[in-house]
């Protein structure tokens, strides 16, 4: 099945799996999705991200994280830049998500980074999504 917005599909799968209280979610793998998943792991939103062999193509497996009350660690996910309308941000206009509580994930010339890393490196780029 062809997907026109792979990052949007990834976020929707994570959101749906957390609403159903699944322990993990599987999705088709790509380098961009793996980079976003690695950021989610490093920021503490997801336990583990790994590429597992699938039947016809490799799949990305994300082990989801919940608190003691079985509430998801990720409160909300929002896709910002879409295939129909790309949103770019210069190094001076990198957005703050909930006054720094959440993160913005950017695709820059230095790779896929969080908003804090982009500010530190002094680069801007395409704002992929907000997570809090």
PDB file of C-alpha atoms in Angstrom:
ATOM      1  CA  UNK A   1       0.000   0.000   0.000  1.00  0.00           C
ATOM      2  CA  UNK A   2       1.381   3.391  -0.959  1.00  0.00           C
ATOM      3  CA  UNK A   3       1.215   6.201   1.593  1.00  0.00           C
ATOM      4  CA  UNK A   4       1.475   9.824   0.481  1.00  0.00           C
ATOM      5  CA  UNK A   5       2.547  11.077   3.932  1.00  0.00           C
ATOM      6  CA  UNK A   6       4.768   8.509   5.697  1.00  0.00           C
ATOM      7  CA  UNK A   7       5.481  10.687   8.768  1.00  0.00           C
ATOM      8  CA  UNK A   8       1.770  11.472   9.168  1.00  0.00           C
ATOM      9  CA  UNK A   9       1.059   7.736   8.914  1.00  0.00           C
ATOM     10  CA  UNK A  10       3.712   7.048  11.569  1.00  0.00           C
ATOM     11  CA  UNK A  11       2.202   9.581  13.979  1.00  0.00           C
ATOM     12  CA  UNK A  12      -1.309   8.225  13.396  1.00  0.00           C
ATOM     13  CA  UNK A  13      -0.137   4.669  14.102  1.00  0.00           C
ATOM     14  CA  UNK A  14       1.523   5.765  17.353  1.00  0.00           C
ATOM     15  CA  UNK A  15      -1.588   7.714  18.414  1.00  0.00           C
ATOM     16  CA  UNK A  16      -3.924   4.799  17.610  1.00  0.00           C
ATOM     17  CA  UNK A  17      -1.721   2.213  19.349  1.00  0.00           C
ATOM     18  CA  UNK A  18      -1.550   4.329  22.505  1.00  0.00           C
ATOM     19  CA  UNK A  19      -5.314   4.856  22.549  1.00  0.00           C
ATOM     20  CA  UNK A  20      -5.737   1.062  22.352  1.00  0.00           C
ATOM     21  CA  UNK A  21      -3.045   0.606  25.074  1.00  0.00           C
ATOM     22  CA  UNK A  22      -0.816  -1.565  22.875  1.00  0.00           C
ATOM     23  CA  UNK A  23       2.700  -2.284  24.129  1.00  0.00           C
ATOM     24  CA  UNK A  24       4.271  -1.757  20.701  1.00  0.00           C
ATOM     25  CA  UNK A  25       3.464  -0.607  17.183  1.00  0.00           C
ATOM     26  CA  UNK A  26       4.809  -1.827  13.815  1.00  0.00           C
ATOM     27  CA  UNK A  27       5.120   0.266  10.670  1.00  0.00           C
ATOM     28  CA  UNK A  28       7.038   0.178   7.378  1.00  0.00           C
ATOM     29  CA  UNK A  29      10.597   1.325   7.938  1.00  0.00           C
ATOM     30  CA  UNK A  30      12.512   4.198   6.343  1.00  0.00           C
ATOM     31  CA  UNK A  31      15.598   6.186   7.305  1.00  0.00           C
ATOM     32  CA  UNK A  32      13.524   9.277   8.114  1.00  0.00           C
ATOM     33  CA  UNK A  33      11.112   7.324  10.323  1.00  0.00           C
ATOM     34  CA  UNK A  34      14.047   5.657  12.096  1.00  0.00           C
ATOM     35  CA  UNK A  35      15.641   9.070  12.743  1.00  0.00           C
ATOM     36  CA  UNK A  36      12.375  10.427  14.182  1.00  0.00           C
ATOM     37  CA  UNK A  37      11.964   7.272  16.301  1.00  0.00           C
ATOM     38  CA  UNK A  38      15.519   7.606  17.647  1.00  0.00           C
ATOM     39  CA  UNK A  39      14.712  11.173  18.734  1.00  0.00           C
ATOM     40  CA  UNK A  40      11.579   9.929  20.505  1.00  0.00           C
ATOM     41  CA  UNK A  41      13.707   7.376  22.368  1.00  0.00           C
ATOM     42  CA  UNK A  42      16.397   9.900  23.313  1.00  0.00           C
ATOM     43  CA  UNK A  43      13.768  12.386  24.571  1.00  0.00           C
ATOM     44  CA  UNK A  44      12.059   9.684  26.672  1.00  0.00           C
ATOM     45  CA  UNK A  45       8.740   9.455  24.819  1.00  0.00           C
ATOM     46  CA  UNK A  46       9.254   5.850  23.629  1.00  0.00           C
ATOM     47  CA  UNK A  47      11.085   2.921  25.290  1.00  0.00           C
ATOM     48  CA  UNK A  48      12.830   1.435  22.276  1.00  0.00           C
ATOM     49  CA  UNK A  49      12.922   1.706  18.484  1.00  0.00           C
ATOM     50  CA  UNK A  50      14.344  -1.047  16.328  1.00  0.00           C
ATOM     51  CA  UNK A  51      14.142  -2.325  12.778  1.00  0.00           C
ATOM     52  CA  UNK A  52      12.831  -5.891  12.568  1.00  0.00           C
ATOM     53  CA  UNK A  53      12.623  -8.078   9.467  1.00  0.00           C
ATOM     54  CA  UNK A  54       9.157  -8.275   7.952  1.00  0.00           C
ATOM     55  CA  UNK A  55       7.621 -10.613   5.409  1.00  0.00           C
ATOM     56  CA  UNK A  56       8.490  -8.522   2.359  1.00  0.00           C
ATOM     57  CA  UNK A  57      10.192  -5.404   3.781  1.00  0.00           C
ATOM     58  CA  UNK A  58      11.819  -4.319   7.054  1.00  0.00           C
ATOM     59  CA  UNK A  59       9.532  -2.882   9.698  1.00  0.00           C
ATOM     60  CA  UNK A  60      10.097  -0.340  12.434  1.00  0.00           C
ATOM     61  CA  UNK A  61       8.975  -1.483  15.880  1.00  0.00           C
ATOM     62  CA  UNK A  62       8.371   1.112  18.585  1.00  0.00           C
ATOM     63  CA  UNK A  63       7.888  -0.062  22.180  1.00  0.00           C
ATOM     64  CA  UNK A  64       5.481   2.456  23.676  1.00  0.00           C
ATOM     65  CA  UNK A  65       5.878   3.987  27.115  1.00  0.00           C
ATOM     66  CA  UNK A  66       3.161   4.424  29.755  1.00  0.00           C
ATOM     67  CA  UNK A  67       3.210   5.851  33.281  1.00  0.00           C
ATOM     68  CA  UNK A  68       2.082   4.029  36.434  1.00  0.00           C
ATOM     69  CA  UNK A  69      -1.574   4.837  35.788  1.00  0.00           C
ATOM     70  CA  UNK A  70      -1.340   3.338  32.282  1.00  0.00           C
ATOM     71  CA  UNK A  71      -1.544   6.784  30.691  1.00  0.00           C
ATOM     72  CA  UNK A  72       0.592   7.274  27.573  1.00  0.00           C
ATOM     73  CA  UNK A  73       3.738   9.374  27.992  1.00  0.00           C
ATOM     74  CA  UNK A  74       2.955  11.081  24.679  1.00  0.00           C
ATOM     75  CA  UNK A  75      -0.036  13.340  25.302  1.00  0.00           C
ATOM     76  CA  UNK A  76      -0.414  14.553  21.733  1.00  0.00           C
ATOM     77  CA  UNK A  77       1.265  14.466  18.321  1.00  0.00           C
ATOM     78  CA  UNK A  78       0.743  17.095  15.655  1.00  0.00           C
ATOM     79  CA  UNK A  79       1.944  16.941  12.062  1.00  0.00           C
ATOM     80  CA  UNK A  80       3.074  20.417  10.979  1.00  0.00           C
ATOM     81  CA  UNK A  81       4.679  20.246   7.538  1.00  0.00           C
ATOM     82  CA  UNK A  82       2.567  18.199   5.151  1.00  0.00           C
ATOM     83  CA  UNK A  83       3.145  17.134   1.532  1.00  0.00           C
ATOM     84  CA  UNK A  84       0.600  19.706   0.361  1.00  0.00           C
ATOM     85  CA  UNK A  85       2.045  22.538   2.414  1.00  0.00           C
ATOM     86  CA  UNK A  86       5.629  22.475   3.620  1.00  0.00           C
ATOM     87  CA  UNK A  87       6.473  24.572   6.680  1.00  0.00           C
ATOM     88  CA  UNK A  88      10.048  25.798   7.043  1.00  0.00           C
ATOM     89  CA  UNK A  89      11.585  27.682   9.924  1.00  0.00           C
ATOM     90  CA  UNK A  90      14.728  29.767  10.001  1.00  0.00           C
ATOM     91  CA  UNK A  91      17.117  29.519  12.918  1.00  0.00           C
ATOM     92  CA  UNK A  92      15.565  32.617  14.514  1.00  0.00           C
ATOM     93  CA  UNK A  93      11.943  31.386  14.223  1.00  0.00           C
ATOM     94  CA  UNK A  94      12.224  27.811  15.545  1.00  0.00           C
ATOM     95  CA  UNK A  95       8.948  27.259  17.444  1.00  0.00           C
ATOM     96  CA  UNK A  96       8.648  26.501  21.159  1.00  0.00           C
ATOM     97  CA  UNK A  97       6.178  23.705  21.911  1.00  0.00           C
ATOM     98  CA  UNK A  98       4.186  24.387  25.098  1.00  0.00           C
ATOM     99  CA  UNK A  99       6.878  26.809  26.293  1.00  0.00           C
ATOM    100  CA  UNK A 100       9.568  24.137  26.090  1.00  0.00           C
ATOM    101  CA  UNK A 101       7.634  21.235  27.631  1.00  0.00           C
ATOM    102  CA  UNK A 102       7.171  19.478  24.282  1.00  0.00           C
ATOM    103  CA  UNK A 103       9.518  19.124  21.333  1.00  0.00           C
ATOM    104  CA  UNK A 104       9.447  20.107  17.693  1.00  0.00           C
ATOM    105  CA  UNK A 105      11.208  17.747  15.298  1.00  0.00           C
ATOM    106  CA  UNK A 106      12.989  19.428  12.388  1.00  0.00           C
ATOM    107  CA  UNK A 107      14.631  18.073   9.273  1.00  0.00           C
ATOM    108  CA  UNK A 108      17.765  20.193   8.779  1.00  0.00           C
ATOM    109  CA  UNK A 109      20.895  20.109   6.685  1.00  0.00           C
ATOM    110  CA  UNK A 110      22.589  18.555   9.759  1.00  0.00           C
ATOM    111  CA  UNK A 111      20.025  15.748   9.976  1.00  0.00           C
ATOM    112  CA  UNK A 112      16.790  15.210  11.869  1.00  0.00           C
ATOM    113  CA  UNK A 113      17.011  17.065  15.195  1.00  0.00           C
ATOM    114  CA  UNK A 114      14.862  18.485  17.991  1.00  0.00           C
ATOM    115  CA  UNK A 115      14.137  22.189  18.331  1.00  0.00           C
ATOM    116  CA  UNK A 116      16.673  22.535  21.167  1.00  0.00           C
ATOM    117  CA  UNK A 117      19.427  20.872  19.134  1.00  0.00           C
ATOM    118  CA  UNK A 118      18.639  23.060  16.116  1.00  0.00           C
ATOM    119  CA  UNK A 119      18.858  26.229  18.220  1.00  0.00           C
ATOM    120  CA  UNK A 120      22.179  25.060  19.686  1.00  0.00           C
ATOM    121  CA  UNK A 121      23.576  24.277  16.216  1.00  0.00           C
ATOM    122  CA  UNK A 122      22.166  27.501  14.756  1.00  0.00           C
ATOM    123  CA  UNK A 123      20.281  25.876  11.875  1.00  0.00           C
ATOM    124  CA  UNK A 124      16.695  25.965  10.652  1.00  0.00           C
ATOM    125  CA  UNK A 125      14.771  23.546   8.488  1.00  0.00           C
ATOM    126  CA  UNK A 126      11.463  21.856   7.803  1.00  0.00           C
ATOM    127  CA  UNK A 127       9.281  21.509  10.911  1.00  0.00           C
ATOM    128  CA  UNK A 128       8.061  17.901  10.717  1.00  0.00           C
ATOM    129  CA  UNK A 129       5.926  17.628  13.863  1.00  0.00           C
ATOM    130  CA  UNK A 130       5.246  18.682  17.446  1.00  0.00           C
ATOM    131  CA  UNK A 131       5.176  16.160  20.280  1.00  0.00           C
ATOM    132  CA  UNK A 132       4.141  16.727  23.874  1.00  0.00           C
TER     133      UNK A 132
END
